[in-house]
Tab-separated table of C-alpha atoms and ligand atoms in Angstrom:
chain	number	residue	atom	x	y	z
A	1	MET	CA	89.400	65.813	108.334
A	2	ILE	CA	93.021	65.956	109.383
A	3	SER	CA	93.810	68.662	106.848
A	4	GLN	CA	90.804	70.743	108.027
A	5	GLY	CA	92.110	70.722	111.593
A	6	TYR	CA	95.584	71.594	110.436
A	7	LEU	CA	94.348	74.518	108.342
A	8	SER	CA	92.171	75.740	111.209
A	9	GLU	CA	95.100	75.683	113.591
A	10	LEU	CA	97.075	77.878	111.206
A	11	PHE	CA	94.442	80.197	109.800
A	12	SER	CA	91.114	80.086	111.657
A	13	LEU	CA	90.019	83.348	113.236
A	14	ASP	CA	87.262	81.751	115.310
A	15	GLY	CA	86.780	83.667	118.533
A	16	ARG	CA	88.777	86.676	117.355
A	17	VAL	CA	87.424	90.220	117.190
A	18	ALA	CA	88.515	92.488	114.345
A	19	VAL	CA	88.086	96.192	113.658
A	20	VAL	CA	88.482	97.191	110.022
A	21	THR	CA	88.541	100.872	109.073
A	22	GLY	CA	87.372	101.573	105.544
A	23	GLY	CA	85.612	98.214	105.725
A	24	SER	CA	82.684	99.418	103.619
A	25	SER	CA	84.535	99.748	100.313
A	26	GLY	CA	87.297	98.389	98.122
A	27	ILE	CA	90.241	96.681	99.790
A	28	GLY	CA	88.903	97.188	103.330
A	29	ARG	CA	85.579	95.637	102.394
A	30	ALA	CA	87.276	92.595	100.898
A	31	ILE	CA	89.479	92.217	103.974
A	32	ALA	CA	86.541	92.592	106.369
A	33	GLY	CA	84.723	89.880	104.417
A	34	ALA	CA	87.743	87.593	104.468
A	35	LEU	CA	88.308	87.964	108.213
A	36	ALA	CA	84.614	87.427	108.942
A	37	ARG	CA	84.413	84.330	106.711
A	38	ALA	CA	87.544	83.002	108.459
A	39	GLY	CA	85.634	83.207	111.747
A	40	ALA	CA	86.282	86.638	113.238
A	41	SER	CA	83.591	88.937	114.569
A	42	VAL	CA	84.170	92.082	112.548
A	43	VAL	CA	83.312	95.722	113.173
A	44	ILE	CA	83.710	97.976	110.154
A	45	LEU	CA	84.227	101.737	110.411
A	46	ALA	CA	83.630	104.401	107.755
A	47	ARG	CA	81.393	107.417	107.248
A	48	LYS	CA	78.618	106.438	104.800
A	49	LYS	CA	75.900	104.490	106.594
A	50	SER	CA	74.291	102.978	103.514
A	51	GLU	CA	77.539	101.340	102.362
A	52	LEU	CA	78.347	100.185	105.888
A	53	ALA	CA	74.903	98.615	106.279
A	54	ALA	CA	75.066	96.959	102.843
A	55	THR	CA	78.421	95.375	103.686
A	56	VAL	CA	77.233	94.074	107.042
A	57	ASP	CA	73.988	92.755	105.519
A	58	GLU	CA	75.983	90.824	102.934
A	59	LEU	CA	78.187	89.298	105.626
A	60	ALA	CA	75.220	88.458	107.862
A	61	ALA	CA	73.554	86.717	104.924
A	62	ASP	CA	76.662	84.536	104.698
A	63	GLY	CA	76.304	83.630	108.386
A	64	CYS	CA	79.092	85.950	109.551
A	65	ARG	CA	79.170	88.043	112.715
A	66	ALA	CA	79.596	91.658	111.661
A	67	ALA	CA	78.568	95.155	112.706
A	68	TRP	CA	79.247	98.728	111.712
A	69	VAL	CA	80.038	102.033	113.328
A	70	SER	CA	79.679	105.228	111.340
A	71	ALA	CA	82.693	107.370	112.123
A	72	ASP	CA	84.702	110.206	110.654
A	73	LEU	CA	88.366	109.344	111.125
A	74	SER	CA	89.567	112.743	109.917
A	75	THR	CA	89.604	114.241	113.421
A	76	ARG	CA	91.299	112.992	116.572
A	77	ASP	CA	88.046	113.210	118.540
A	78	GLY	CA	86.286	111.302	115.774
A	79	VAL	CA	88.878	108.529	115.948
A	80	ARG	CA	88.711	108.335	119.724
A	81	ALA	CA	84.903	108.132	119.721
A	82	ALA	CA	84.951	105.535	116.922
A	83	ALA	CA	87.406	103.353	118.821
A	84	GLU	CA	85.231	103.316	121.945
A	85	GLN	CA	82.081	102.545	119.970
A	86	ALA	CA	83.823	99.798	118.008
A	87	ALA	CA	85.110	98.137	121.181
A	88	GLU	CA	81.612	98.132	122.675
A	89	VAL	CA	80.180	95.890	119.955
A	90	PHE	CA	82.067	92.587	120.340
A	91	GLY	CA	84.695	93.619	122.923
A	92	GLU	CA	88.298	94.760	122.623
A	93	PRO	CA	89.746	93.762	119.244
A	94	ASP	CA	92.469	91.188	118.631
A	95	ILE	CA	92.919	92.416	115.074
A	96	LEU	CA	93.057	95.994	113.776
A	97	VAL	CA	93.094	96.695	110.047
A	98	ASN	CA	93.665	100.293	108.924
A	99	SER	CA	92.351	100.487	105.372
A	100	ALA	CA	90.497	103.835	105.421
A	101	GLY	CA	92.435	106.223	103.230
A	102	ILE	CA	92.127	109.222	100.940
A	103	ASN	CA	94.158	110.285	97.914
A	104	LEU	CA	93.444	113.884	96.905
A	105	ARG	CA	96.205	114.213	94.271
A	106	PRO	CA	96.734	117.971	93.781
A	107	PRO	CA	99.949	118.850	91.925
A	108	MET	CA	102.777	119.345	94.440
A	109	GLY	CA	102.993	123.094	93.789
A	110	GLU	CA	99.303	123.487	94.603
A	111	LEU	CA	99.236	121.220	97.630
A	112	SER	CA	97.529	123.261	100.365
A	113	GLU	CA	98.065	122.920	104.082
A	114	GLU	CA	94.435	121.796	104.354
A	115	THR	CA	94.996	118.918	101.929
A	116	TRP	CA	98.222	117.993	103.703
A	117	ASP	CA	96.458	117.968	107.088
A	118	ALA	CA	93.427	116.045	105.806
A	119	THR	CA	95.666	113.410	104.226
A	120	MET	CA	97.809	112.940	107.314
A	121	ALA	CA	94.749	112.830	109.585
A	122	VAL	CA	93.021	109.931	107.821
A	123	ASN	CA	95.990	108.023	106.400
A	124	LEU	CA	98.458	108.324	109.280
A	125	GLU	CA	97.050	109.830	112.475
A	126	ALA	CA	93.970	107.603	112.629
A	127	PRO	CA	96.100	104.423	112.369
A	128	TYR	CA	98.443	105.823	115.024
A	129	LEU	CA	95.614	106.715	117.417
A	130	LEU	CA	93.801	103.413	116.899
A	131	GLY	CA	97.065	101.568	117.481
A	132	ARG	CA	97.666	103.494	120.675
A	133	ARG	CA	94.125	102.728	121.848
A	134	PHE	CA	94.154	98.998	121.028
A	135	GLY	CA	97.840	97.955	120.897
A	136	PRO	CA	98.601	98.008	124.645
A	137	GLY	CA	95.514	95.879	125.401
A	138	MET	CA	96.534	93.361	122.758
A	139	ALA	CA	100.010	93.239	124.303
A	140	GLU	CA	98.565	92.719	127.774
A	141	ARG	CA	96.427	89.830	126.502
A	142	GLY	CA	99.433	88.353	124.656
A	143	PHE	CA	97.957	88.325	121.158
A	144	GLY	CA	97.318	90.995	118.566
A	145	ARG	CA	97.535	91.703	114.877
A	146	ILE	CA	97.811	95.210	113.427
A	147	ILE	CA	97.619	95.428	109.644
A	148	HIS	CA	98.001	98.703	107.778
A	149	ILE	CA	97.259	99.221	104.111
A	150	SER	CA	100.001	101.410	102.688
A	151	SER	CA	100.750	101.891	98.980
A	152	GLN	CA	103.399	101.460	96.348
A	153	GLN	CA	103.655	105.251	96.790
A	154	ALA	CA	105.447	104.608	100.078
A	155	HIS	CA	108.253	103.409	97.812
A	156	ARG	CA	108.012	105.458	94.621
A	157	ALA	CA	106.388	108.604	93.267
A	158	PHE	CA	103.325	107.818	91.131
A	159	VAL	CA	100.612	110.119	89.672
A	160	GLN	CA	100.987	113.148	91.972
A	161	SER	CA	102.118	111.300	95.068
A	162	GLY	CA	102.202	114.578	97.053
A	163	ALA	CA	101.065	114.241	100.658
A	164	TYR	CA	99.588	110.804	99.980
A	165	GLY	CA	102.947	109.157	99.296
A	166	VAL	CA	104.405	110.836	102.378
A	167	SER	CA	101.561	109.575	104.562
A	168	LYS	CA	101.999	106.021	103.269
A	169	GLY	CA	105.782	106.086	103.769
A	170	ALA	CA	105.209	107.160	107.347
A	171	LEU	CA	102.544	104.501	107.804
A	172	GLU	CA	105.101	101.792	107.028
A	173	SER	CA	107.456	103.399	109.556
A	174	LEU	CA	104.604	103.401	112.076
A	175	ALA	CA	104.169	99.655	111.539
A	176	ARG	CA	107.850	99.115	112.312
A	177	SER	CA	107.683	101.284	115.450
A	178	GLN	CA	104.597	99.415	116.637
A	179	ALA	CA	106.243	96.090	115.816
A	180	GLU	CA	109.272	97.040	117.871
A	181	ALA	CA	107.090	97.978	120.828
A	182	TRP	CA	104.583	95.147	120.886
A	183	SER	CA	106.005	92.100	119.065
A	184	PRO	CA	107.657	90.804	122.271
A	185	HIS	CA	104.121	90.565	123.668
A	186	GLY	CA	102.570	88.619	120.780
A	187	VAL	CA	101.363	91.587	118.745
A	188	THR	CA	102.592	91.624	115.160
A	189	CYS	CA	102.353	94.808	113.087
A	190	ASN	CA	102.681	94.715	109.317
A	191	THR	CA	101.595	96.522	106.184
A	192	LEU	CA	100.069	95.211	102.990
A	193	VAL	CA	101.272	97.186	99.994
A	194	PRO	CA	98.887	97.409	97.036
A	195	GLY	CA	99.920	98.408	93.537
A	196	PHE	CA	97.083	99.675	91.342
A	197	VAL	CA	93.755	98.219	92.451
A	198	MET	CA	90.443	98.772	90.707
A	199	THR	CA	88.417	100.323	93.545
A	200	PRO	CA	86.347	103.504	93.977
A	201	LEU	CA	89.549	105.275	95.122
A	202	ASN	CA	90.812	105.002	91.552
A	203	ALA	CA	87.475	105.605	89.845
A	204	ARG	CA	88.803	108.443	87.672
A	205	LEU	CA	91.959	106.661	86.508
A	206	SER	CA	90.008	103.438	85.985
A	207	THR	CA	87.855	105.046	83.285
A	208	ASP	CA	90.879	105.494	80.996
A	209	PRO	CA	91.310	102.113	79.245
A	210	GLU	CA	94.757	102.977	77.883
A	211	LYS	CA	96.124	103.879	81.322
A	212	VAL	CA	94.493	100.809	82.856
A	213	ALA	CA	96.104	98.566	80.228
A	214	ALA	CA	99.493	100.274	80.599
A	215	LEU	CA	99.418	99.744	84.357
A	216	ALA	CA	98.413	96.100	83.952
A	217	ALA	CA	101.388	95.632	81.629
A	218	ARG	CA	103.719	96.872	84.372
A	219	THR	CA	102.775	93.965	86.615
A	220	MET	CA	104.186	90.458	86.181
A	221	VAL	CA	100.807	88.765	86.513
A	222	GLY	CA	99.457	90.855	83.636
A	223	ARG	CA	96.451	92.510	85.264
A	224	ASN	CA	95.651	95.209	87.783
A	225	GLY	CA	94.712	94.337	91.344
A	226	LEU	CA	91.260	93.468	92.615
A	227	ALA	CA	90.127	94.045	96.187
A	228	GLU	CA	89.701	90.265	96.566
A	229	ASP	CA	93.431	89.794	95.994
A	230	PHE	CA	93.980	90.986	99.576
A	231	ALA	CA	91.790	88.363	101.249
A	232	GLY	CA	94.383	85.604	101.648
A	233	ALA	CA	97.222	87.856	102.751
A	234	ALA	CA	94.970	89.519	105.326
A	235	VAL	CA	93.771	86.210	106.785
A	236	PHE	CA	97.388	85.065	106.988
A	237	LEU	CA	98.546	88.252	108.750
A	238	ALA	CA	95.543	88.177	111.106
A	239	GLY	CA	96.005	84.606	112.267
A	240	ARG	CA	98.332	82.389	114.242
A	241	ALA	CA	100.336	81.318	111.179
A	242	SER	CA	102.031	84.725	110.861
A	243	GLY	CA	103.234	84.955	114.465
A	244	TYR	CA	106.877	85.313	113.383
A	245	VAL	CA	106.165	87.891	110.655
A	246	THR	CA	106.351	91.431	112.002
A	247	GLY	CA	107.448	94.896	110.947
A	248	GLN	CA	107.131	93.848	107.309
A	249	ALA	CA	105.759	95.481	104.193
A	250	ILE	CA	104.205	92.718	102.112
A	251	PHE	CA	103.542	93.648	98.496
A	252	VAL	CA	100.292	92.358	97.013
A	253	ASP	CA	100.785	93.908	93.605
A	254	GLY	CA	101.130	91.217	90.970
A	255	GLY	CA	104.858	91.907	90.786
A	256	PHE	CA	104.425	95.615	89.938
A	257	SER	CA	107.140	96.653	92.408
A	258	VAL	CA	109.769	94.279	91.061
A	259	HIS	CA	109.117	94.518	87.337
B	301	NAP	N1	93.033	101.241	95.138
B	301	NAP	C1	94.335	101.308	95.004
B	301	NAP	O1	94.881	101.212	93.888
B	301	NAP	C2	95.214	101.507	96.201
B	301	NAP	C3	96.577	101.508	95.972
B	301	NAP	C4	97.430	101.683	97.037
B	301	NAP	C5	96.914	101.841	98.305
B	301	NAP	N2	95.576	101.846	98.513
B	301	NAP	C6	95.118	102.044	99.883
B	301	NAP	O2	94.221	101.033	100.242
B	301	NAP	C7	93.290	101.533	101.199
B	301	NAP	C8	91.884	101.234	100.723
B	301	NAP	O3	91.695	101.906	99.488
B	301	NAP	P1	90.541	101.508	98.481
B	301	NAP	O4	91.123	101.555	97.137
B	301	NAP	O5	89.856	100.298	98.969
B	301	NAP	O6	89.613	102.816	98.640
B	301	NAP	P2	88.050	103.046	98.709
B	301	NAP	O7	87.322	101.978	97.968
B	301	NAP	O8	87.868	104.464	98.319
B	301	NAP	O9	87.734	102.875	100.267
B	301	NAP	C9	88.149	103.818	101.191
B	301	NAP	C10	87.443	103.563	102.513
B	301	NAP	O10	87.891	104.518	103.479
B	301	NAP	C11	86.747	105.132	104.093
B	301	NAP	N3	87.093	106.485	104.497
B	301	NAP	C12	87.618	107.480	103.740
B	301	NAP	N4	87.726	108.614	104.463
B	301	NAP	C13	87.260	108.331	105.714
B	301	NAP	C14	87.080	109.098	106.897
B	301	NAP	N5	87.381	110.401	106.968
B	301	NAP	N6	86.575	108.479	107.979
B	301	NAP	C15	86.226	107.166	107.927
B	301	NAP	N7	86.368	106.401	106.845
B	301	NAP	C16	86.866	106.983	105.739
B	301	NAP	C17	85.669	105.088	103.000
B	301	NAP	O11	84.353	105.156	103.487
B	301	NAP	P3	83.519	106.545	103.610
B	301	NAP	O12	83.811	107.339	102.370
B	301	NAP	O13	82.101	106.104	103.738
B	301	NAP	O14	84.022	107.195	104.843
B	301	NAP	C18	85.929	103.701	102.413
B	301	NAP	O15	85.321	102.711	103.216
B	301	NAP	C19	93.563	103.024	101.339
B	301	NAP	O16	94.323	103.251	102.490
B	301	NAP	C20	94.366	103.342	100.090
B	301	NAP	O17	95.231	104.421	100.288
B	301	NAP	C21	94.710	101.677	97.481
C-alpha cells in the first residue's frame, strides 16, 4: 500500500491531459498507450483514420481515456487546426509528445527542395508550432511536459541522413530553447533519442536480416529497439518525478550511441 502511494506520487498521470502526435503507430503508439495506462487522458494525432481508431479502441478496451484527431501535420494550417481540435477533446494539454516523423532518405545529391521542405515541416515545424500553441498555457498553469522524439541521426550520419538528420538535430535544439523559456514556470522540455527501432518507419531496412543483425550487434544490450522500450522513459518524462530534468536528450538505444 505504502509503495503504491509512493509510486503514484512520482509517476501517476491521473488527471493529466496528453497530446501525442504520431500516436497511431510505432514509438508514438507505445508512448500514447503508456501515458494512458499511467492515467492520462490521451489525444492521438496522425493522418490515417483506421489506425487512429484501432489504437483508441485498444486503449478504451483497457479502460483508458483516449481519443483521436485525424490531422495532416505537414502544413502550418494543418498543425494549427489539429492543435485546436485536440484541445477541444479533453481540454488544454499538460503533456505534448511529438513523435510524428518522416524519413524519406534520398541520397544527398538527389535531395530535392520538396523533400527538404516536407521533412522540416513534419519533423521540426510541427513540433515548434505545437509547442508555441501549448507551451505558454502550460507555463501559465505552472506545469507542463514537452517530449520530442529525435534520432541518433541528430548525432551522427546514418543511412542517408540527409534532411532527416538535420531536422532531428534542430529538434534537439528546439527542446533546449523551449526548456530555457519555460522551465522556470514548471514546463520541462526534453527529447528521447531512439537508435534503430523495429517500426513501420524502418519497414524496408527491417526486411534485411543481415542488416538487422548487424545493427543489433552495435548495441550493448544485443538487440534492436522495440516501440515498447519507450514506455517507461516517456512516463518518467511526463510525470512529476522528472521535474528537475529539462533540456536533455535521453538516449533509449540499448547503448548503441556509446558502443
Ligand atoms: N524507428 C526508428 O528506428 C526511429 C529511429 C529514430 C527516430 N525515430 C523517430 O521516432 C518517431 C516515431 O517513428 P516510428 O518509427 O514510430 O514511425 P512510424 O511507425 O512510421 O510512425 C510515424 C507516425 O507519424 C505519423 N505521421 C507521419 N506523417 C504525418 C503527417 N504528415 N501528419 C500527421 N501524422 C503523420 C504516422 O501516421 P500517418 O501516416 O497515419 O499520418 C505515424 O503515426 C519519428 O519522429 C521518427 O523519426 C524512429
